[in-house]
Amino acid sequence: MLRYLYADELHQYPKLARSMFLDRADQFKTRLGWDVHVNEDGEERDQYDALNPLYVIWEEPDGSHGGSMRFLPTTGPVMINDVFGHLTGGSPICSPLIWEVTRFCMSRRASSRVAGAIMLSGGEVMEGFGLTHIAGVFDERMIRIYRLIGSSPEVLGSEGEGRDRISVGLWPFSPADCARVSERAGISRELSRLWFNRAFGKVNRRRFAQTG
């Protein structure tokens, strides 16, 4: 199942949280060789984890992490503007209607449907919070994955060649995309909405709007 948790709620699910940060280290440092910091506990964390982001996390039956991604509003510090602003022509992406998604991570143990479930959550977040777009930075390997899942971004800018190519893109909210991702993931929109609605009431949905 999917859980929607702010950073200050992760302590309620210690196994889920720790395995997420361990899997991030495994994916980004060990498998992909990115220049990311892994702490003495073996966890990959960065400065954006300290900004109380919203995490969408697939929880396996044993309570461990299967896959996840992280959301932050573009009205505050985000990787797209702070690190990759040159890929958008120097014009920051800054809107209460656009959130950034980063750290799309899959456990080695996860089934194929987990990636689709996590991407489907992006549609739930956009619809539930009244967003028009989600923005993200991705490498070349993700292009094929996005196509298979059924939701490809509009590319705003890129740099590098081959497997080292990095791009910034925007995903608009699209009911058709949500339906396609839902079908390919084998997860109904009704179930996806149920997971989202279990996490958020009206007060919680406004947290970023009030602080961003």
Tab-separated table of N, CA and C in Angstrom, residues 3-126:
chain	number	residue	atom	x	y	z
A	3	ARG	N	1.715	5.026	1.439
A	3	ARG	CA	1.556	5.953	2.559
A	3	ARG	C	2.054	7.330	2.127
A	4	TYR	N	1.323	8.358	2.544
A	4	TYR	CA	1.700	9.753	2.325
A	4	TYR	C	2.109	10.305	3.675
A	5	LEU	N	3.400	10.638	3.823
A	5	LEU	CA	3.918	11.061	5.124
A	5	LEU	C	4.809	12.281	4.975
A	6	TYR	N	4.570	13.288	5.807
A	6	TYR	CA	5.513	14.397	5.898
A	6	TYR	C	6.728	13.935	6.705
A	7	ALA	N	7.825	14.644	6.533
A	7	ALA	CA	9.057	14.249	7.220
A	7	ALA	C	8.868	14.173	8.727
A	8	ASP	N	8.081	15.087	9.288
A	8	ASP	CA	7.897	15.083	10.736
A	8	ASP	C	6.952	13.983	11.221
A	9	GLU	N	6.465	13.152	10.286
A	9	GLU	CA	5.643	12.002	10.643
A	9	GLU	C	6.388	10.675	10.487
A	10	LEU	N	7.597	10.725	9.926
A	10	LEU	CA	8.321	9.490	9.641
A	10	LEU	C	8.651	8.701	10.902
A	11	HIS	N	8.808	9.391	12.033
A	11	HIS	CA	9.155	8.694	13.273
A	11	HIS	C	8.081	7.694	13.693
A	12	GLN	N	6.876	7.871	13.167
A	12	GLN	CA	5.795	6.937	13.491
A	12	GLN	C	5.972	5.591	12.780
A	13	TYR	N	6.828	5.572	11.744
A	13	TYR	CA	7.063	4.364	10.957
A	13	TYR	C	8.580	4.158	10.806
A	14	PRO	N	9.266	3.821	11.899
A	14	PRO	CA	10.734	3.782	11.873
A	14	PRO	C	11.309	2.784	10.878
A	15	LYS	N	10.710	1.610	10.752
A	15	LYS	CA	11.225	0.617	9.801
A	15	LYS	C	11.052	1.108	8.370
A	16	LEU	N	9.908	1.673	8.081
A	16	LEU	CA	9.624	2.179	6.742
A	16	LEU	C	10.583	3.311	6.391
A	17	ALA	N	10.782	4.233	7.323
A	17	ALA	CA	11.645	5.384	7.072
A	17	ALA	C	13.102	4.964	6.890
A	18	ARG	N	13.608	4.158	7.807
A	18	ARG	CA	15.019	3.762	7.712
A	18	ARG	C	15.286	2.981	6.433
A	19	SER	N	14.402	2.057	6.088
A	19	SER	CA	14.636	1.277	4.869
A	19	SER	C	14.544	2.155	3.623
A	20	MET	N	13.746	3.229	3.659
A	20	MET	CA	13.707	4.156	2.526
A	20	MET	C	15.057	4.834	2.337
A	21	PHE	N	15.624	5.373	3.403
A	21	PHE	CA	16.899	6.075	3.281
A	21	PHE	C	18.046	5.111	2.953
A	22	LEU	N	17.959	3.874	3.416
A	22	LEU	CA	18.959	2.864	3.042
A	22	LEU	C	18.836	2.506	1.564
A	23	ASP	N	17.604	2.353	1.089
A	23	ASP	CA	17.394	2.044	-0.328
A	23	ASP	C	17.815	3.203	-1.214
A	24	ARG	N	17.643	4.434	-0.744
A	24	ARG	CA	18.125	5.586	-1.504
A	24	ARG	C	19.641	5.532	-1.651
A	25	ALA	N	20.339	5.178	-0.581
A	25	ALA	CA	21.796	5.042	-0.660
A	25	ALA	C	22.169	3.943	-1.640
A	26	ASP	N	21.457	2.823	-1.587
A	26	ASP	CA	21.737	1.704	-2.476
A	26	ASP	C	21.516	2.089	-3.933
A	27	GLN	N	20.426	2.790	-4.213
A	27	GLN	CA	20.132	3.140	-5.603
A	27	GLN	C	21.037	4.248	-6.122
A	28	PHE	N	21.089	5.354	-5.403
A	28	PHE	CA	21.768	6.529	-5.954
A	28	PHE	C	23.288	6.471	-5.812
A	29	LYS	N	23.780	5.917	-4.727
A	29	LYS	CA	25.235	5.846	-4.520
A	29	LYS	C	25.823	4.562	-5.092
A	30	THR	N	25.269	3.422	-4.676
A	30	THR	CA	25.856	2.135	-5.049
A	30	THR	C	25.576	1.772	-6.504
A	31	ARG	N	24.324	1.836	-6.903
A	31	ARG	CA	23.966	1.375	-8.255
A	31	ARG	C	24.235	2.416	-9.333
A	32	LEU	N	23.890	3.672	-9.061
A	32	LEU	CA	24.016	4.713	-10.082
A	32	LEU	C	25.310	5.511	-9.977
A	33	GLY	N	25.985	5.449	-8.829
A	33	GLY	CA	27.252	6.149	-8.676
A	33	GLY	C	27.135	7.655	-8.614
A	34	TRP	N	25.983	8.160	-8.156
A	34	TRP	CA	25.819	9.605	-8.038
A	34	TRP	C	26.677	10.151	-6.890
A	35	ASP	N	26.992	11.424	-7.001
A	35	ASP	CA	27.772	12.112	-5.964
A	35	ASP	C	26.817	12.591	-4.873
A	36	VAL	N	26.356	11.642	-4.061
A	36	VAL	CA	25.431	11.951	-2.969
A	36	VAL	C	26.080	11.557	-1.653
A	37	HIS	N	25.607	12.177	-0.581
A	37	HIS	CA	26.177	11.908	0.743
A	37	HIS	C	25.423	10.768	1.421
A	38	VAL	N	26.192	9.802	1.911
A	38	VAL	CA	25.639	8.709	2.706
A	38	VAL	C	26.206	8.845	4.114
A	39	ASN	N	25.334	8.912	5.112
A	39	ASN	CA	25.792	9.158	6.480
A	39	ASN	C	26.358	7.891	7.126
A	40	GLU	N	26.795	8.010	8.349
A	40	GLU	CA	27.438	6.895	9.038
A	40	GLU	C	26.482	5.741	9.309
A	41	ASP	N	25.183	6.001	9.208
A	41	ASP	CA	24.185	4.949	9.367
A	41	ASP	C	23.843	4.279	8.044
A	42	GLY	N	24.526	4.698	6.959
A	42	GLY	CA	24.282	4.106	5.656
A	42	GLY	C	23.096	4.676	4.925
A	43	GLU	N	22.571	5.825	5.386
A	43	GLU	CA	21.390	6.437	4.795
A	43	GLU	C	21.764	7.589	3.873
A	44	GLU	N	21.064	7.704	2.757
A	44	GLU	CA	21.239	8.847	1.851
A	44	GLU	C	20.205	9.897	2.204
A	45	ARG	N	20.679	11.032	2.665
A	45	ARG	CA	19.836	12.186	2.980
A	45	ARG	C	20.497	13.431	2.414
A	46	ASP	N	19.684	14.453	2.120
A	46	ASP	CA	20.242	15.728	1.680
A	46	ASP	C	19.527	16.872	2.375
A	47	GLN	N	19.869	18.105	1.988
A	47	GLN	CA	19.327	19.277	2.686
A	47	GLN	C	17.825	19.431	2.495
A	48	TYR	N	17.274	18.843	1.435
A	48	TYR	CA	15.841	18.990	1.180
A	48	TYR	C	15.012	18.087	2.092
A	49	ASP	N	15.626	17.049	2.635
A	49	ASP	CA	14.927	16.212	3.601
A	49	ASP	C	14.685	16.952	4.916
A	50	ALA	N	15.425	18.039	5.131
A	50	ALA	CA	15.268	18.826	6.355
A	50	ALA	C	14.171	19.884	6.235
A	51	LEU	N	13.502	19.966	5.068
A	51	LEU	CA	12.494	21.005	4.833
A	51	LEU	C	11.067	20.487	5.020
A	52	ASN	N	10.929	19.376	5.712
A	52	ASN	CA	9.627	18.752	5.957
A	52	ASN	C	8.863	18.467	4.665
A	53	PRO	N	9.518	17.768	3.718
A	53	PRO	CA	8.824	17.425	2.478
A	53	PRO	C	7.739	16.389	2.717
A	54	LEU	N	6.923	16.191	1.694
A	54	LEU	CA	5.944	15.118	1.684
A	54	LEU	C	6.554	13.932	0.945
A	55	TYR	N	6.546	12.767	1.590
A	55	TYR	CA	7.018	11.542	0.953
A	55	TYR	C	5.820	10.669	0.592
A	56	VAL	N	5.882	10.069	-0.583
A	56	VAL	CA	4.952	9.013	-0.957
A	56	VAL	C	5.755	7.722	-0.953
A	57	ILE	N	5.346	6.774	-0.114
A	57	ILE	CA	6.145	5.577	0.116
A	57	ILE	C	5.284	4.322	-0.033
A	58	TRP	N	5.768	3.387	-0.836
A	58	TRP	CA	5.114	2.083	-0.920
A	58	TRP	C	5.606	1.246	0.253
A	59	GLU	N	4.661	0.798	1.084
A	59	GLU	CA	4.984	-0.029	2.232
A	59	GLU	C	4.729	-1.497	1.903
A	60	GLU	N	5.777	-2.307	2.030
A	60	GLU	CA	5.652	-3.745	1.807
A	60	GLU	C	4.913	-4.391	2.986
A	61	PRO	N	4.424	-5.620	2.814
A	61	PRO	CA	3.681	-6.282	3.903
A	61	PRO	C	4.444	-6.378	5.213
A	62	ASP	N	5.786	-6.421	5.154
A	62	ASP	CA	6.571	-6.512	6.392
A	62	ASP	C	6.901	-5.151	6.988
A	63	GLY	N	6.342	-4.076	6.403
A	63	GLY	CA	6.571	-2.736	6.926
A	63	GLY	C	7.780	-2.038	6.362
A	64	SER	N	8.472	-2.646	5.399
A	64	SER	CA	9.668	-2.047	4.816
A	64	SER	C	9.329	-1.260	3.549
A	65	HIS	N	10.294	-0.517	3.068
A	65	HIS	CA	10.165	0.356	1.902
A	65	HIS	C	10.240	-0.446	0.603
A	66	GLY	N	9.290	-0.179	-0.298
A	66	GLY	CA	9.338	-0.779	-1.623
A	66	GLY	C	9.688	0.216	-2.711
A	67	GLY	N	9.328	1.472	-2.495
A	67	GLY	CA	9.620	2.532	-3.444
A	67	GLY	C	9.079	3.838	-2.894
A	68	SER	N	9.563	4.955	-3.438
A	68	SER	CA	9.143	6.246	-2.882
A	68	SER	C	9.534	7.387	-3.799
A	69	MET	N	8.974	8.555	-3.504
A	69	MET	CA	9.449	9.817	-4.059
A	69	MET	C	9.078	10.936	-3.100
A	70	ARG	N	9.648	12.114	-3.344
A	70	ARG	CA	9.582	13.225	-2.392
A	70	ARG	C	9.048	14.480	-3.084
A	71	PHE	N	8.131	15.196	-2.403
A	71	PHE	CA	7.526	16.410	-2.955
A	71	PHE	C	7.894	17.633	-2.115
A	72	LEU	N	8.164	18.731	-2.808
A	72	LEU	CA	8.318	20.038	-2.175
A	72	LEU	C	7.693	21.097	-3.080
A	73	PRO	N	7.073	22.129	-2.504
A	73	PRO	CA	6.506	23.209	-3.323
A	73	PRO	C	7.620	24.059	-3.922
A	74	THR	N	7.435	24.497	-5.145
A	74	THR	CA	8.470	25.302	-5.811
A	74	THR	C	8.506	26.741	-5.317
A	75	THR	N	7.633	27.097	-4.388
A	75	THR	CA	7.697	28.433	-3.785
A	75	THR	C	8.822	28.527	-2.752
A	76	GLY	N	9.431	27.409	-2.413
A	76	GLY	CA	10.571	27.380	-1.494
A	76	GLY	C	11.785	26.787	-2.180
A	77	PRO	N	12.842	26.467	-1.425
A	77	PRO	CA	14.041	25.866	-2.009
A	77	PRO	C	13.726	24.512	-2.646
A	78	VAL	N	14.144	24.345	-3.887
A	78	VAL	CA	13.971	23.078	-4.598
A	78	VAL	C	15.189	22.834	-5.481
A	79	MET	N	15.450	21.586	-5.755
A	79	MET	CA	16.618	21.196	-6.534
A	79	MET	C	16.595	21.762	-7.952
A	80	ILE	N	15.414	21.818	-8.547
A	80	ILE	CA	15.304	22.312	-9.922
A	80	ILE	C	15.879	23.716	-10.050
A	81	ASN	N	15.579	24.585	-9.097
A	81	ASN	CA	16.069	25.963	-9.154
A	81	ASN	C	17.465	26.111	-8.569
A	82	ASP	N	17.749	25.404	-7.472
A	82	ASP	CA	19.016	25.588	-6.768
A	82	ASP	C	20.190	24.958	-7.507
A	83	VAL	N	19.956	23.824	-8.155
A	83	VAL	CA	21.048	23.057	-8.766
A	83	VAL	C	20.959	23.028	-10.291
A	84	PHE	N	19.749	22.965	-10.818
A	84	PHE	CA	19.570	22.771	-12.262
A	84	PHE	C	18.850	23.946	-12.929
A	85	GLY	N	18.932	25.128	-12.324
A	85	GLY	CA	18.256	26.293	-12.873
A	85	GLY	C	18.703	26.660	-14.272
A	86	HIS	N	19.962	26.331	-14.611
A	86	HIS	CA	20.478	26.657	-15.944
A	86	HIS	C	19.767	25.873	-17.043
A	87	LEU	N	19.120	24.754	-16.689
A	87	LEU	CA	18.431	23.946	-17.691
A	87	LEU	C	17.075	24.517	-18.066
A	88	THR	N	16.596	25.484	-17.321
A	88	THR	CA	15.330	26.138	-17.653
A	88	THR	C	15.569	27.568	-18.138
A	89	GLY	N	16.771	27.824	-18.614
A	89	GLY	CA	17.087	29.144	-19.154
A	89	GLY	C	17.278	30.204	-18.099
A	90	GLY	N	17.531	29.797	-16.870
A	90	GLY	CA	17.741	30.755	-15.797
A	90	GLY	C	16.474	31.326	-15.215
A	91	SER	N	15.313	30.857	-15.685
A	91	SER	CA	14.026	31.334	-15.155
A	91	SER	C	13.526	30.332	-14.117
A	92	PRO	N	13.499	30.689	-12.854
A	92	PRO	CA	13.078	29.740	-11.820
A	92	PRO	C	11.644	29.281	-12.014
A	93	ILE	N	11.396	28.037	-11.681
A	93	ILE	CA	10.034	27.513	-11.619
A	93	ILE	C	9.526	27.801	-10.219
A	94	CYS	N	8.588	28.701	-10.108
A	94	CYS	CA	8.113	29.131	-8.785
A	94	CYS	C	6.622	29.424	-8.858
A	95	SER	N	5.831	28.488	-8.344
A	95	SER	CA	4.379	28.652	-8.379
A	95	SER	C	3.763	27.780	-7.298
A	96	PRO	N	2.741	28.283	-6.601
A	96	PRO	CA	2.038	27.435	-5.633
A	96	PRO	C	1.303	26.283	-6.292
A	97	LEU	N	1.165	26.331	-7.611
A	97	LEU	CA	0.459	25.290	-8.353
A	97	LEU	C	1.400	24.256	-8.955
A	98	ILE	N	2.715	24.404	-8.687
A	98	ILE	CA	3.701	23.453	-9.205
A	98	ILE	C	4.565	22.981	-8.051
A	99	TRP	N	4.632	21.685	-7.845
A	99	TRP	CA	5.525	21.105	-6.849
A	99	TRP	C	6.626	20.308	-7.542
A	100	GLU	N	7.752	20.225	-6.887
A	100	GLU	CA	8.863	19.433	-7.395
A	100	GLU	C	8.808	18.021	-6.816
A	101	VAL	N	9.130	17.042	-7.645
A	101	VAL	CA	9.273	15.670	-7.181
A	101	VAL	C	10.720	15.232	-7.410
A	102	THR	N	11.316	14.626	-6.394
A	102	THR	CA	12.697	14.153	-6.471
A	102	THR	C	12.812	12.806	-5.771
A	103	ARG	N	13.999	12.219	-5.876
A	103	ARG	CA	14.364	10.972	-5.200
A	103	ARG	C	13.370	9.836	-5.471
A	104	PHE	N	13.043	9.667	-6.763
A	104	PHE	CA	12.241	8.515	-7.178
A	104	PHE	C	13.116	7.285	-6.987
A	105	CYS	N	12.758	6.452	-6.037
A	105	CYS	CA	13.623	5.350	-5.608
A	105	CYS	C	12.839	4.047	-5.555
A	106	MET	N	13.472	2.979	-6.038
A	106	MET	CA	12.862	1.659	-5.997
A	106	MET	C	13.768	0.696	-5.245
A	107	SER	N	13.184	-0.053	-4.340
A	107	SER	CA	13.919	-1.113	-3.662
A	107	SER	C	14.259	-2.224	-4.651
A	108	ARG	N	15.367	-2.888	-4.421
A	108	ARG	CA	15.716	-4.045	-5.251
A	108	ARG	C	14.664	-5.144	-5.139
A	109	ARG	N	13.938	-5.158	-4.035
A	109	ARG	CA	12.980	-6.234	-3.761
A	109	ARG	C	11.582	-5.932	-4.290
A	110	ALA	N	11.358	-4.729	-4.804
A	110	ALA	CA	10.001	-4.295	-5.166
A	110	ALA	C	9.502	-5.005	-6.422
A	111	SER	N	8.199	-5.224	-6.481
A	111	SER	CA	7.575	-5.780	-7.676
A	111	SER	C	7.414	-4.696	-8.733
A	112	SER	N	7.089	-5.108	-9.940
A	112	SER	CA	6.992	-4.172	-11.058
A	112	SER	C	5.854	-3.175	-10.893
A	113	ARG	N	4.811	-3.511	-10.142
A	113	ARG	CA	3.669	-2.606	-10.010
A	113	ARG	C	3.957	-1.429	-9.090
A	114	VAL	N	5.029	-1.498	-8.298
A	114	VAL	CA	5.311	-0.437	-7.333
A	114	VAL	C	5.605	0.880	-8.040
A	115	ALA	N	6.406	0.846	-9.109
A	115	ALA	CA	6.735	2.078	-9.834
A	115	ALA	C	5.481	2.746	-10.368
A	116	GLY	N	4.559	1.955	-10.906
A	116	GLY	CA	3.314	2.517	-11.407
A	116	GLY	C	2.468	3.114	-10.301
A	117	ALA	N	2.431	2.449	-9.145
A	117	ALA	CA	1.660	2.969	-8.018
A	117	ALA	C	2.204	4.308	-7.560
A	118	ILE	N	3.529	4.438	-7.525
A	118	ILE	CA	4.145	5.690	-7.089
A	118	ILE	C	3.872	6.806	-8.098
A	119	MET	N	3.976	6.481	-9.392
A	119	MET	CA	3.667	7.496	-10.399
A	119	MET	C	2.194	7.892	-10.326
A	120	LEU	N	1.325	6.933	-10.057
A	120	LEU	CA	-0.106	7.239	-9.937
A	120	LEU	C	-0.346	8.187	-8.770
A	121	SER	N	0.446	8.076	-7.734
A	121	SER	CA	0.300	8.975	-6.593
A	121	SER	C	0.560	10.427	-6.984
A	122	GLY	N	1.401	10.632	-8.003
A	122	GLY	CA	1.625	11.994	-8.472
A	122	GLY	C	0.342	12.633	-8.968
A	123	GLY	N	-0.484	11.848	-9.671
A	123	GLY	CA	-1.783	12.354	-10.112
A	123	GLY	C	-2.704	12.639	-8.945
A	124	GLU	N	-2.651	11.779	-7.918
A	124	GLU	CA	-3.485	12.011	-6.731
A	124	GLU	C	-3.066	13.290	-6.016
A	125	VAL	N	-1.761	13.518	-5.920
A	125	VAL	CA	-1.262	14.738	-5.274
A	125	VAL	C	-1.687	15.972	-6.061
A	126	MET	N	-1.550	15.927	-7.380
A	126	MET	CA	-1.952	17.077	-8.191
A	126	MET	C	-3.442	17.353	-8.058
